[in-house]
Structures are given as structure tokens and as C-alpha cells.
């Protein structure tokens, strides 16, 4: 029997944005437990290391009941299993997300048939943002305050001020 009361929301979260948070808020109204699972995603060479991304996510969700954050370097299905979760949650912002999400969901089902992937759509306010767009604007000194928490904004400013342009 699938544990439908708990969901895992995986991603690279480099860094967590208000679009991710919008999805987490929605998920927390449906599931008793929501585990935000921050993937190492070495292949994406993230700007923030895993520990930094986990910390930023933890700070961002600290006020949302039933939400916890974990970092993982394993397969997602292993992380989900170790947490006793039955549902993988992903966000669909636009049709362009679908192909990748379809592949991911299919592969995760192949790896663990007991897990179901479910999709939520974020508010249209956030349909056009992504972590890489946010990073790019922050790197070039643009205003990202409508799209991230104050803490994430400060972390981006600090990170880019310590890196060569
Ligand atoms: N609001 C704003 N942005 C969103 C969003 C939302 N609601 N949902 C997704 N995005 C953005 C992300 O910021 C990210 O942007 P970027 O690529 O510009 O940085 C992009 O959409 C999609 O990335 P993300 O949600 O971080 O997922 P991902 O594609 O990096 O993550 C994993 C994929 C981590 C879930 C997948 O690689 C994984 O499961 N890895 C673990 C190892 C594993 O099991 N691999 C086999 C999988 S079959």
C-alpha cells in the first residue's frame, strides 16, 4: 500500500525560489508530511554547495508546518524509500517541462514501482522563473527580490560579490 500521506519534492534548488515555495505551500495543504529533497546534482555544477542549498531551503520553509528538508546524494527512489514516502511531487510550469518530467517519472517508476509521481502547477506569477534565470539576474546586479526570500537574495548577492564576474 502506498503511503499517500507523505510526499517528497525533489530538485536541485540552486537556490530555492518563491516558485518552489509556492508549490511547497500547496503540497503542505494536501499531504501531512512534505519532504523537500535537495539533490547533490553534481552534473549541474551548482552555484551553492549541497549544505548551503539545504540551509537556504530550511530557512525558507521553517514556518510551514509538516515540511522538512533533506539533502541526498543517492538515487531519488532510495531517498524516498528511506523516508517512507509514497509520492514524488514535481512542478509543471509549462508544456516545455512535460517531456523531461515524463522521462523522470517513467524512470523512477521503473526503479521503484511502489512510488507514484504527482504534479502540481505553481501560481502563474512564477510560471516563468527558474533558478538559473534568478542566478543570471543576480549575477548581473538585477532585482530578484520579488522571486526569492530576503535570505536567498542576500546569499546570492554575497556569493556573486565573492566571485569574479
Ligand atoms: N518554480 C520555479 N522554478 C522551478 C519550479 C517552480 N515551481 N519547478 C522547477 N523549477 C526550475 C528549477 O529552478 C530548475 O531551474 P534551473 O534548471 O534553471 O536551475 C528547473 O526548473 C528544473 O530543475 P529542478 O526542479 O531543480 O529539478 P532538476 O531538474 O534539477 O532536478 C532531480 C532533477 C534532482 C529531481 C533529478 O535529477 C533526481 O532525481 N536526481 C537524483 C538522482 C536520481 O535519482 N537520478 C535518476 C532520476 S530518474
mmCIF file with all atom_site columns, C-alpha atoms and ligand atoms in Angstrom:
data_model
loop_
_atom_site.group_PDB
_atom_site.id
_atom_site.type_symbol
_atom_site.label_atom_id
_atom_site.label_alt_id
_atom_site.label_comp_id
_atom_site.label_asym_id
_atom_site.label_entity_id
_atom_site.label_seq_id
_atom_site.pdbx_PDB_ins_code
_atom_site.Cartn_x
_atom_site.Cartn_y
_atom_site.Cartn_z
_atom_site.occupancy
_atom_site.B_iso_or_equiv
_atom_site.pdbx_formal_charge
_atom_site.auth_seq_id
_atom_site.auth_comp_id
_atom_site.auth_asym_id
_atom_site.auth_atom_id
_atom_site.pdbx_PDB_model_num
ATOM   1   C CA  . UNK A 1 1   ? 0.000  0.000  0.000   1.00 0.00 ? 1   UNK A CA  1
ATOM   2   C CA  . UNK A 1 2   ? 1.408  3.402  -0.995  1.00 0.00 ? 2   UNK A CA  1
ATOM   3   C CA  . UNK A 1 3   ? 1.872  5.938  1.789   1.00 0.00 ? 3   UNK A CA  1
ATOM   4   C CA  . UNK A 1 4   ? -0.212 8.698  0.274   1.00 0.00 ? 4   UNK A CA  1
ATOM   5   C CA  . UNK A 1 5   ? 0.080  10.941 3.322   1.00 0.00 ? 5   UNK A CA  1
ATOM   6   C CA  . UNK A 1 6   ? 3.688  11.890 2.671   1.00 0.00 ? 6   UNK A CA  1
ATOM   7   C CA  . UNK A 1 7   ? 5.300  13.328 -0.432  1.00 0.00 ? 7   UNK A CA  1
ATOM   8   C CA  . UNK A 1 8   ? 8.866  14.033 -1.467  1.00 0.00 ? 8   UNK A CA  1
ATOM   9   C CA  . UNK A 1 9   ? 9.566  17.138 -3.539  1.00 0.00 ? 9   UNK A CA  1
ATOM   10  C CA  . UNK A 1 10  ? 12.983 16.730 -5.165  1.00 0.00 ? 10  UNK A CA  1
ATOM   11  C CA  . UNK A 1 11  ? 15.062 19.272 -7.023  1.00 0.00 ? 11  UNK A CA  1
ATOM   12  C CA  . UNK A 1 12  ? 18.421 20.955 -7.167  1.00 0.00 ? 12  UNK A CA  1
ATOM   13  C CA  . UNK A 1 13  ? 17.098 24.137 -5.510  1.00 0.00 ? 13  UNK A CA  1
ATOM   14  C CA  . UNK A 1 14  ? 20.089 26.240 -6.591  1.00 0.00 ? 14  UNK A CA  1
ATOM   15  C CA  . UNK A 1 15  ? 18.697 28.276 -4.892  1.00 0.00 ? 15  UNK A CA  1
ATOM   16  C CA  . UNK A 1 16  ? 15.128 27.721 -3.683  1.00 0.00 ? 16  UNK A CA  1
ATOM   17  C CA  . UNK A 1 17  ? 12.785 30.316 -5.250  1.00 0.00 ? 17  UNK A CA  1
ATOM   18  C CA  . UNK A 1 18  ? 9.310  31.615 -4.467  1.00 0.00 ? 18  UNK A CA  1
ATOM   19  C CA  . UNK A 1 19  ? 8.104  29.353 -7.288  1.00 0.00 ? 19  UNK A CA  1
ATOM   20  C CA  . UNK A 1 20  ? 9.347  26.315 -5.380  1.00 0.00 ? 20  UNK A CA  1
ATOM   21  C CA  . UNK A 1 21  ? 7.863  27.729 -2.161  1.00 0.00 ? 21  UNK A CA  1
ATOM   22  C CA  . UNK A 1 22  ? 4.501  28.247 -3.846  1.00 0.00 ? 22  UNK A CA  1
ATOM   23  C CA  . UNK A 1 23  ? 4.486  24.572 -4.750  1.00 0.00 ? 23  UNK A CA  1
ATOM   24  C CA  . UNK A 1 24  ? 5.542  23.552 -1.231  1.00 0.00 ? 24  UNK A CA  1
ATOM   25  C CA  . UNK A 1 25  ? 2.695  25.608 0.299   1.00 0.00 ? 25  UNK A CA  1
ATOM   26  C CA  . UNK A 1 26  ? 0.211  23.883 -1.985  1.00 0.00 ? 26  UNK A CA  1
ATOM   27  C CA  . UNK A 1 27  ? 1.646  20.453 -1.202  1.00 0.00 ? 27  UNK A CA  1
ATOM   28  C CA  . UNK A 1 28  ? 1.555  21.104 2.551   1.00 0.00 ? 28  UNK A CA  1
ATOM   29  C CA  . UNK A 1 29  ? -2.224 21.619 2.284   1.00 0.00 ? 29  UNK A CA  1
ATOM   30  C CA  . UNK A 1 30  ? -2.616 18.181 0.710   1.00 0.00 ? 30  UNK A CA  1
ATOM   31  C CA  . UNK A 1 31  ? -0.046 15.974 2.442   1.00 0.00 ? 31  UNK A CA  1
ATOM   32  C CA  . UNK A 1 32  ? 0.629  15.518 6.157   1.00 0.00 ? 32  UNK A CA  1
ATOM   33  C CA  . UNK A 1 33  ? 4.368  15.482 5.521   1.00 0.00 ? 33  UNK A CA  1
ATOM   34  C CA  . UNK A 1 34  ? 6.283  17.106 2.700   1.00 0.00 ? 34  UNK A CA  1
ATOM   35  C CA  . UNK A 1 35  ? 9.968  16.343 2.381   1.00 0.00 ? 35  UNK A CA  1
ATOM   36  C CA  . UNK A 1 36  ? 11.899 18.816 0.291   1.00 0.00 ? 36  UNK A CA  1
ATOM   37  C CA  . UNK A 1 37  ? 14.771 16.703 -1.035  1.00 0.00 ? 37  UNK A CA  1
ATOM   38  C CA  . UNK A 1 38  ? 17.758 18.686 -2.235  1.00 0.00 ? 38  UNK A CA  1
ATOM   39  C CA  . UNK A 1 39  ? 19.770 16.681 -4.771  1.00 0.00 ? 39  UNK A CA  1
ATOM   40  C CA  . UNK A 1 40  ? 23.531 16.965 -4.960  1.00 0.00 ? 40  UNK A CA  1
ATOM   41  C CA  . UNK A 1 41  ? 23.143 17.336 -8.776  1.00 0.00 ? 41  UNK A CA  1
ATOM   42  C CA  . UNK A 1 42  ? 26.917 17.343 -9.343  1.00 0.00 ? 42  UNK A CA  1
ATOM   43  C CA  . UNK A 1 43  ? 26.274 17.302 -13.100 1.00 0.00 ? 43  UNK A CA  1
ATOM   44  C CA  . UNK A 1 44  ? 24.649 20.762 -12.906 1.00 0.00 ? 44  UNK A CA  1
ATOM   45  C CA  . UNK A 1 45  ? 27.734 22.211 -11.107 1.00 0.00 ? 45  UNK A CA  1
ATOM   46  C CA  . UNK A 1 46  ? 25.530 24.185 -8.729  1.00 0.00 ? 46  UNK A CA  1
ATOM   47  C CA  . UNK A 1 47  ? 26.467 27.667 -7.532  1.00 0.00 ? 47  UNK A CA  1
ATOM   48  C CA  . UNK A 1 48  ? 25.662 26.778 -3.916  1.00 0.00 ? 48  UNK A CA  1
ATOM   49  C CA  . UNK A 1 49  ? 27.038 23.575 -2.441  1.00 0.00 ? 49  UNK A CA  1
ATOM   50  C CA  . UNK A 1 50  ? 24.627 20.966 -1.079  1.00 0.00 ? 50  UNK A CA  1
ATOM   51  C CA  . UNK A 1 51  ? 24.910 22.140 2.535   1.00 0.00 ? 51  UNK A CA  1
ATOM   52  C CA  . UNK A 1 52  ? 24.249 25.763 1.529   1.00 0.00 ? 52  UNK A CA  1
ATOM   53  C CA  . UNK A 1 53  ? 21.229 24.783 -0.583  1.00 0.00 ? 53  UNK A CA  1
ATOM   54  C CA  . UNK A 1 54  ? 19.802 22.677 2.253   1.00 0.00 ? 54  UNK A CA  1
ATOM   55  C CA  . UNK A 1 55  ? 20.270 25.533 4.712   1.00 0.00 ? 55  UNK A CA  1
ATOM   56  C CA  . UNK A 1 56  ? 18.610 28.097 2.432   1.00 0.00 ? 56  UNK A CA  1
ATOM   57  C CA  . UNK A 1 57  ? 15.692 25.722 1.870   1.00 0.00 ? 57  UNK A CA  1
ATOM   58  C CA  . UNK A 1 58  ? 15.389 25.015 5.613   1.00 0.00 ? 58  UNK A CA  1
ATOM   59  C CA  . UNK A 1 59  ? 15.233 28.710 6.418   1.00 0.00 ? 59  UNK A CA  1
ATOM   60  C CA  . UNK A 1 60  ? 12.656 29.298 3.673   1.00 0.00 ? 60  UNK A CA  1
ATOM   61  C CA  . UNK A 1 61  ? 10.259 26.549 4.857   1.00 0.00 ? 61  UNK A CA  1
ATOM   62  C CA  . UNK A 1 62  ? 10.743 26.935 8.609   1.00 0.00 ? 62  UNK A CA  1
ATOM   63  C CA  . UNK A 1 63  ? 7.263  28.475 9.048   1.00 0.00 ? 63  UNK A CA  1
ATOM   64  C CA  . UNK A 1 64  ? 5.379  25.843 7.039   1.00 0.00 ? 64  UNK A CA  1
ATOM   65  C CA  . UNK A 1 65  ? 4.045  23.042 9.277   1.00 0.00 ? 65  UNK A CA  1
ATOM   66  C CA  . UNK A 1 66  ? 4.762  19.476 8.186   1.00 0.00 ? 66  UNK A CA  1
ATOM   67  C CA  . UNK A 1 67  ? 7.636  20.391 5.874   1.00 0.00 ? 67  UNK A CA  1
ATOM   68  C CA  . UNK A 1 68  ? 11.188 19.162 6.337   1.00 0.00 ? 68  UNK A CA  1
ATOM   69  C CA  . UNK A 1 69  ? 14.325 19.395 4.211   1.00 0.00 ? 69  UNK A CA  1
ATOM   70  C CA  . UNK A 1 70  ? 16.904 16.724 3.454   1.00 0.00 ? 70  UNK A CA  1
ATOM   71  C CA  . UNK A 1 71  ? 19.950 16.660 1.231   1.00 0.00 ? 71  UNK A CA  1
ATOM   72  C CA  . UNK A 1 72  ? 20.722 13.496 -0.740  1.00 0.00 ? 72  UNK A CA  1
ATOM   73  C CA  . UNK A 1 73  ? 23.453 12.106 -2.945  1.00 0.00 ? 73  UNK A CA  1
ATOM   74  C CA  . UNK A 1 74  ? 21.743 8.792  -3.763  1.00 0.00 ? 74  UNK A CA  1
ATOM   75  C CA  . UNK A 1 75  ? 19.028 7.897  -6.236  1.00 0.00 ? 75  UNK A CA  1
ATOM   76  C CA  . UNK A 1 76  ? 15.809 9.768  -5.524  1.00 0.00 ? 76  UNK A CA  1
ATOM   77  C CA  . UNK A 1 77  ? 13.880 6.495  -5.147  1.00 0.00 ? 77  UNK A CA  1
ATOM   78  C CA  . UNK A 1 78  ? 16.293 5.393  -2.401  1.00 0.00 ? 78  UNK A CA  1
ATOM   79  C CA  . UNK A 1 79  ? 15.857 8.681  -0.572  1.00 0.00 ? 79  UNK A CA  1
ATOM   80  C CA  . UNK A 1 80  ? 12.063 8.354  -0.893  1.00 0.00 ? 80  UNK A CA  1
ATOM   81  C CA  . UNK A 1 81  ? 12.133 4.787  0.404   1.00 0.00 ? 81  UNK A CA  1
ATOM   82  C CA  . UNK A 1 82  ? 14.330 5.691  3.369   1.00 0.00 ? 82  UNK A CA  1
ATOM   83  C CA  . UNK A 1 83  ? 11.804 8.367  4.305   1.00 0.00 ? 83  UNK A CA  1
ATOM   84  C CA  . UNK A 1 84  ? 8.790  6.046  3.937   1.00 0.00 ? 84  UNK A CA  1
ATOM   85  C CA  . UNK A 1 85  ? 7.240  8.254  1.294   1.00 0.00 ? 85  UNK A CA  1
ATOM   86  C CA  . UNK A 1 86  ? 4.830  7.064  -1.403  1.00 0.00 ? 86  UNK A CA  1
ATOM   87  C CA  . UNK A 1 87  ? 4.536  10.101 -3.639  1.00 0.00 ? 87  UNK A CA  1
ATOM   88  C CA  . UNK A 1 88  ? 7.092  12.039 -5.663  1.00 0.00 ? 88  UNK A CA  1
ATOM   89  C CA  . UNK A 1 89  ? 5.936  15.559 -6.296  1.00 0.00 ? 89  UNK A CA  1
ATOM   90  C CA  . UNK A 1 90  ? 7.076  17.713 -9.192  1.00 0.00 ? 90  UNK A CA  1
ATOM   91  C CA  . UNK A 1 91  ? 6.017  21.059 -10.523 1.00 0.00 ? 91  UNK A CA  1
ATOM   92  C CA  . UNK A 1 92  ? 4.868  21.666 -14.085 1.00 0.00 ? 92  UNK A CA  1
ATOM   93  C CA  . UNK A 1 93  ? 5.276  25.292 -15.102 1.00 0.00 ? 93  UNK A CA  1
ATOM   94  C CA  . UNK A 1 94  ? 4.672  24.976 -18.829 1.00 0.00 ? 94  UNK A CA  1
ATOM   95  C CA  . UNK A 1 95  ? 4.270  22.397 -21.582 1.00 0.00 ? 95  UNK A CA  1
ATOM   96  C CA  . UNK A 1 96  ? 8.038  22.596 -22.103 1.00 0.00 ? 96  UNK A CA  1
ATOM   97  C CA  . UNK A 1 97  ? 8.570  20.964 -18.688 1.00 0.00 ? 97  UNK A CA  1
ATOM   98  C CA  . UNK A 1 98  ? 6.485  17.962 -19.673 1.00 0.00 ? 98  UNK A CA  1
ATOM   99  C CA  . UNK A 1 99  ? 8.936  15.956 -21.749 1.00 0.00 ? 99  UNK A CA  1
ATOM   100 C CA  . UNK A 1 100 ? 11.648 15.909 -19.095 1.00 0.00 ? 100 UNK A CA  1
ATOM   101 C CA  . UNK A 1 101 ? 9.134  15.240 -16.331 1.00 0.00 ? 101 UNK A CA  1
ATOM   102 C CA  . UNK A 1 102 ? 7.584  12.385 -18.295 1.00 0.00 ? 102 UNK A CA  1
ATOM   103 C CA  . UNK A 1 103 ? 11.013 10.777 -18.670 1.00 0.00 ? 103 UNK A CA  1
ATOM   104 C CA  . UNK A 1 104 ? 11.867 11.294 -14.988 1.00 0.00 ? 104 UNK A CA  1
ATOM   105 C CA  . UNK A 1 105 ? 8.536  9.870  -13.807 1.00 0.00 ? 105 UNK A CA  1
ATOM   106 C CA  . UNK A 1 106 ? 8.874  6.853  -16.104 1.00 0.00 ? 106 UNK A CA  1
ATOM   107 C CA  . UNK A 1 107 ? 12.404 6.124  -14.984 1.00 0.00 ? 107 UNK A CA  1
ATOM   108 C CA  . UNK A 1 108 ? 11.522 6.477  -11.315 1.00 0.00 ? 108 UNK A CA  1
ATOM   109 C CA  . UNK A 1 109 ? 8.610  4.082  -11.822 1.00 0.00 ? 109 UNK A CA  1
ATOM   110 C CA  . UNK A 1 110 ? 10.996 1.620  -13.454 1.00 0.00 ? 110 UNK A CA  1
ATOM   111 C CA  . UNK A 1 111 ? 13.325 1.943  -10.452 1.00 0.00 ? 111 UNK A CA  1
ATOM   112 C CA  . UNK A 1 112 ? 10.531 1.617  -7.873  1.00 0.00 ? 112 UNK A CA  1
ATOM   113 C CA  . UNK A 1 113 ? 7.038  0.617  -8.905  1.00 0.00 ? 113 UNK A CA  1
ATOM   114 C CA  . UNK A 1 114 ? 5.686  1.457  -5.448  1.00 0.00 ? 114 UNK A CA  1
ATOM   115 C CA  . UNK A 1 115 ? 6.236  5.189  -5.923  1.00 0.00 ? 115 UNK A CA  1
ATOM   116 C CA  . UNK A 1 116 ? 3.795  7.412  -7.785  1.00 0.00 ? 116 UNK A CA  1
ATOM   117 C CA  . UNK A 1 117 ? 4.723  10.766 -9.314  1.00 0.00 ? 117 UNK A CA  1
ATOM   118 C CA  . UNK A 1 118 ? 2.186  13.563 -8.990  1.00 0.00 ? 118 UNK A CA  1
ATOM   119 C CA  . UNK A 1 119 ? 2.323  17.051 -10.488 1.00 0.00 ? 119 UNK A CA  1
ATOM   120 C CA  . UNK A 1 120 ? 1.205  20.437 -9.242  1.00 0.00 ? 120 UNK A CA  1
ATOM   121 C CA  . UNK A 1 121 ? 1.286  23.710 -11.125 1.00 0.00 ? 121 UNK A CA  1
ATOM   122 C CA  . UNK A 1 122 ? 2.700  26.816 -9.457  1.00 0.00 ? 122 UNK A CA  1
ATOM   123 C CA  . UNK A 1 123 ? 0.897  30.140 -9.446  1.00 0.00 ? 123 UNK A CA  1
ATOM   124 C CA  . UNK A 1 124 ? 1.090  31.837 -12.863 1.00 0.00 ? 124 UNK A CA  1
ATOM   125 C CA  . UNK A 1 125 ? 3.127  34.560 -11.112 1.00 0.00 ? 125 UNK A CA  1
ATOM   126 C CA  . UNK A 1 126 ? 6.006  32.114 -11.017 1.00 0.00 ? 126 UNK A CA  1
ATOM   127 C CA  . UNK A 1 127 ? 5.446  30.249 -14.265 1.00 0.00 ? 127 UNK A CA  1
ATOM   128 C CA  . UNK A 1 128 ? 8.378  31.932 -15.972 1.00 0.00 ? 128 UNK A CA  1
ATOM   129 C CA  . UNK A 1 129 ? 11.038 31.766 -13.275 1.00 0.00 ? 129 UNK A CA  1
ATOM   130 C CA  . UNK A 1 130 ? 13.746 29.218 -12.776 1.00 0.00 ? 130 UNK A CA  1
ATOM   131 C CA  . UNK A 1 131 ? 16.771 29.075 -10.539 1.00 0.00 ? 131 UNK A CA  1
ATOM   132 C CA  . UNK A 1 132 ? 19.152 29.677 -13.443 1.00 0.00 ? 132 UNK A CA  1
ATOM   133 C CA  . UNK A 1 133 ? 17.284 32.816 -14.578 1.00 0.00 ? 133 UNK A CA  1
ATOM   134 C CA  . UNK A 1 134 ? 17.351 34.077 -10.981 1.00 0.00 ? 134 UNK A CA  1
ATOM   135 C CA  . UNK A 1 135 ? 21.095 33.372 -10.738 1.00 0.00 ? 135 UNK A CA  1
ATOM   136 C CA  . UNK A 1 136 ? 21.763 35.164 -14.010 1.00 0.00 ? 136 UNK A CA  1
ATOM   137 C CA  . UNK A 1 137 ? 19.837 38.297 -12.973 1.00 0.00 ? 137 UNK A CA  1
ATOM   138 C CA  . UNK A 1 138 ? 21.525 38.328 -9.552  1.00 0.00 ? 138 UNK A CA  1
ATOM   139 C CA  . UNK A 1 139 ? 24.961 37.916 -11.121 1.00 0.00 ? 139 UNK A CA  1
ATOM   140 C CA  . UNK A 1 140 ? 24.353 40.956 -13.310 1.00 0.00 ? 140 UNK A CA  1
ATOM   141 C CA  . UNK A 1 141 ? 23.049 43.055 -10.426 1.00 0.00 ? 141 UNK A CA  1
ATOM   142 C CA  . UNK A 1 142 ? 19.319 42.984 -11.302 1.00 0.00 ? 142 UNK A CA  1
ATOM   143 C CA  . UNK A 1 143 ? 16.479 42.984 -8.764  1.00 0.00 ? 143 UNK A CA  1
ATOM   144 C CA  . UNK A 1 144 ? 15.333 39.484 -7.865  1.00 0.00 ? 144 UNK A CA  1
ATOM   145 C CA  . UNK A 1 145 ? 13.535 40.412 -4.646  1.00 0.00 ? 145 UNK A CA  1
ATOM   146 C CA  . UNK A 1 146 ? 10.025 39.508 -5.951  1.00 0.00 ? 146 UNK A CA  1
ATOM   147 C CA  . UNK A 1 147 ? 11.172 35.971 -6.693  1.00 0.00 ? 147 UNK A CA  1
ATOM   148 C CA  . UNK A 1 148 ? 13.207 34.825 -3.682  1.00 0.00 ? 148 UNK A CA  1
ATOM   149 C CA  . UNK A 1 149 ? 13.214 35.220 0.096   1.00 0.00 ? 149 UNK A CA  1
ATOM   150 C CA  . UNK A 1 150 ? 15.296 38.006 1.649   1.00 0.00 ? 150 UNK A CA  1
ATOM   151 C CA  . UNK A 1 151 ? 17.759 35.427 2.917   1.00 0.00 ? 151 UNK A CA  1
ATOM   152 C CA  . UNK A 1 152 ? 18.211 33.861 -0.527  1.00 0.00 ? 152 UNK A CA  1
ATOM   153 C CA  . UNK A 1 153 ? 18.577 37.319 -2.074  1.00 0.00 ? 153 UNK A CA  1
ATOM   154 C CA  . UNK A 1 154 ? 21.329 38.151 0.445   1.00 0.00 ? 154 UNK A CA  1
ATOM   155 C CA  . UNK A 1 155 ? 23.046 34.801 -0.137  1.00 0.00 ? 155 UNK A CA  1
ATOM   156 C CA  . UNK A 1 156 ? 23.114 35.414 -3.912  1.00 0.00 ? 156 UNK A CA  1
ATOM   157 C CA  . UNK A 1 157 ? 24.496 38.935 -3.510  1.00 0.00 ? 157 UNK A CA  1
ATOM   158 C CA  . UNK A 1 158 ? 27.153 37.634 -1.149  1.00 0.00 ? 158 UNK A CA  1
ATOM   159 C CA  . UNK A 1 159 ? 28.074 34.701 -3.378  1.00 0.00 ? 159 UNK A CA  1
ATOM   160 C CA  . UNK A 1 160 ? 28.487 36.829 -6.500  1.00 0.00 ? 160 UNK A CA  1
ATOM   161 C CA  . UNK A 1 161 ? 30.424 39.540 -4.684  1.00 0.00 ? 161 UNK A CA  1
ATOM   162 C CA  . UNK A 1 162 ? 32.973 36.877 -3.756  1.00 0.00 ? 162 UNK A CA  1
ATOM   163 C CA  . UNK A 1 163 ? 33.248 35.511 -7.312  1.00 0.00 ? 163 UNK A CA  1
ATOM   164 C CA  . UNK A 1 164 ? 34.903 37.103 -10.354 1.00 0.00 ? 164 UNK A CA  1
ATOM   165 C CA  . UNK A 1 165 ? 32.280 38.434 -12.827 1.00 0.00 ? 165 UNK A CA  1
HETATM 166 N N1  . LIG B 2 .   ? 9.237  27.339 -9.561  1.00 0.00 ? 1   LIG B N1  1
HETATM 167 C C1  . LIG B 2 .   ? 10.351 27.853 -10.081 1.00 0.00 ? 1   LIG B C1  1
HETATM 168 N N2  . LIG B 2 .   ? 11.283 27.129 -10.698 1.00 0.00 ? 1   LIG B N2  1
HETATM 169 C C2  . LIG B 2 .   ? 11.077 25.819 -10.804 1.00 0.00 ? 1   LIG B C2  1
HETATM 170 C C3  . LIG B 2 .   ? 9.926  25.212 -10.305 1.00 0.00 ? 1   LIG B C3  1
HETATM 171 C C4  . LIG B 2 .   ? 8.976  26.028 -9.657  1.00 0.00 ? 1   LIG B C4  1
HETATM 172 N N3  . LIG B 2 .   ? 7.846  25.556 -9.123  1.00 0.00 ? 1   LIG B N3  1
HETATM 173 N N4  . LIG B 2 .   ? 9.998  23.907 -10.567 1.00 0.00 ? 1   LIG B N4  1
HETATM 174 C C5  . LIG B 2 .   ? 11.133 23.701 -11.223 1.00 0.00 ? 1   LIG B C5  1
HETATM 175 N N5  . LIG B 2 .   ? 11.788 24.859 -11.365 1.00 0.00 ? 1   LIG B N5  1
HETATM 176 C C6  . LIG B 2 .   ? 13.050 25.083 -12.056 1.00 0.00 ? 1   LIG B C6  1
HETATM 177 C C7  . LIG B 2 .   ? 14.241 24.851 -11.202 1.00 0.00 ? 1   LIG B C7  1
HETATM 178 O O1  . LIG B 2 .   ? 14.608 26.022 -10.530 1.00 0.00 ? 1   LIG B O1  1
HETATM 179 C C8  . LIG B 2 .   ? 15.263 24.418 -12.215 1.00 0.00 ? 1   LIG B C8  1
HETATM 180 O O2  . LIG B 2 .   ? 15.800 25.543 -12.816 1.00 0.00 ? 1   LIG B O2  1
HETATM 181 P P1  . LIG B 2 .   ? 17.249 25.564 -13.475 1.00 0.00 ? 1   LIG B P1  1
HETATM 182 O O3  . LIG B 2 .   ? 17.395 24.313 -14.298 1.00 0.00 ? 1   LIG B O3  1
HETATM 183 O O4  . LIG B 2 .   ? 17.153 26.802 -14.247 1.00 0.00 ? 1   LIG B O4  1
HETATM 184 O O5  . LIG B 2 .   ? 18.218 25.626 -12.353 1.00 0.00 ? 1   LIG B O5  1
HETATM 185 C C9  . LIG B 2 .   ? 14.435 23.689 -13.248 1.00 0.00 ? 1   LIG B C9  1
HETATM 186 O O6  . LIG B 2 .   ? 13.145 24.170 -13.094 1.00 0.00 ? 1   LIG B O6  1
HETATM 187 C C10 . LIG B 2 .   ? 14.319 22.219 -13.066 1.00 0.00 ? 1   LIG B C10 1
HETATM 188 O O7  . LIG B 2 .   ? 15.111 21.839 -12.095 1.00 0.00 ? 1   LIG B O7  1
HETATM 189 P P2  . LIG B 2 .   ? 14.775 21.232 -10.628 1.00 0.00 ? 1   LIG B P2  1
HETATM 190 O O8  . LIG B 2 .   ? 13.363 21.345 -10.235 1.00 0.00 ? 1   LIG B O8  1
HETATM 191 O O9  . LIG B 2 .   ? 15.808 21.738 -9.684  1.00 0.00 ? 1   LIG B O9  1
HETATM 192 O O10 . LIG B 2 .   ? 14.951 19.843 -10.911 1.00 0.00 ? 1   LIG B O10 1
HETATM 193 P P3  . LIG B 2 .   ? 16.174 19.241 -11.543 1.00 0.00 ? 1   LIG B P3  1
HETATM 194 O O11 . LIG B 2 .   ? 15.777 19.022 -12.934 1.00 0.00 ? 1   LIG B O11 1
HETATM 195 O O12 . LIG B 2 .   ? 17.451 19.935 -11.291 1.00 0.00 ? 1   LIG B O12 1
HETATM 196 O O13 . LIG B 2 .   ? 16.161 18.000 -10.600 1.00 0.00 ? 1   LIG B O13 1
HETATM 197 C C11 . LIG B 2 .   ? 16.155 15.820 -9.891  1.00 0.00 ? 1   LIG B C11 1
HETATM 198 C C12 . LIG B 2 .   ? 16.041 16.786 -11.055 1.00 0.00 ? 1   LIG B C12 1
HETATM 199 C C13 . LIG B 2 .   ? 17.060 16.338 -8.792  1.00 0.00 ? 1   LIG B C13 1
HETATM 200 C C14 . LIG B 2 .   ? 14.784 15.582 -9.311  1.00 0.00 ? 1   LIG B C14 1
HETATM 201 C C15 . LIG B 2 .   ? 16.709 14.540 -10.501 1.00 0.00 ? 1   LIG B C15 1
HETATM 202 O O14 . LIG B 2 .   ? 17.920 14.854 -11.150 1.00 0.00 ? 1   LIG B O14 1
HETATM 203 C C16 . LIG B 2 .   ? 16.980 13.489 -9.460  1.00 0.00 ? 1   LIG B C16 1
HETATM 204 O O15 . LIG B 2 .   ? 16.063 12.850 -9.003  1.00 0.00 ? 1   LIG B O15 1
HETATM 205 N N6  . LIG B 2 .   ? 18.261 13.301 -9.078  1.00 0.00 ? 1   LIG B N6  1
HETATM 206 C C17 . LIG B 2 .   ? 18.660 12.337 -8.093  1.00 0.00 ? 1   LIG B C17 1
HETATM 207 C C18 . LIG B 2 .   ? 19.409 11.180 -8.740  1.00 0.00 ? 1   LIG B C18 1
HETATM 208 C C19 . LIG B 2 .   ? 18.430 10.271 -9.443  1.00 0.00 ? 1   LIG B C19 1
HETATM 209 O O16 . LIG B 2 .   ? 17.632 9.603  -8.845  1.00 0.00 ? 1   LIG B O16 1
HETATM 210 N N7  . LIG B 2 .   ? 18.542 10.240 -10.788 1.00 0.00 ? 1   LIG B N7  1
HETATM 211 C C20 . LIG B 2 .   ? 17.685 9.448  -11.618 1.00 0.00 ? 1   LIG B C20 1
HETATM 212 C C21 . LIG B 2 .   ? 16.387 10.123 -11.865 1.00 0.00 ? 1   LIG B C21 1
HETATM 213 S S1  . LIG B 2 .   ? 15.356 9.141  -12.895 1.00 0.00 ? 1   LIG B S1  1
#
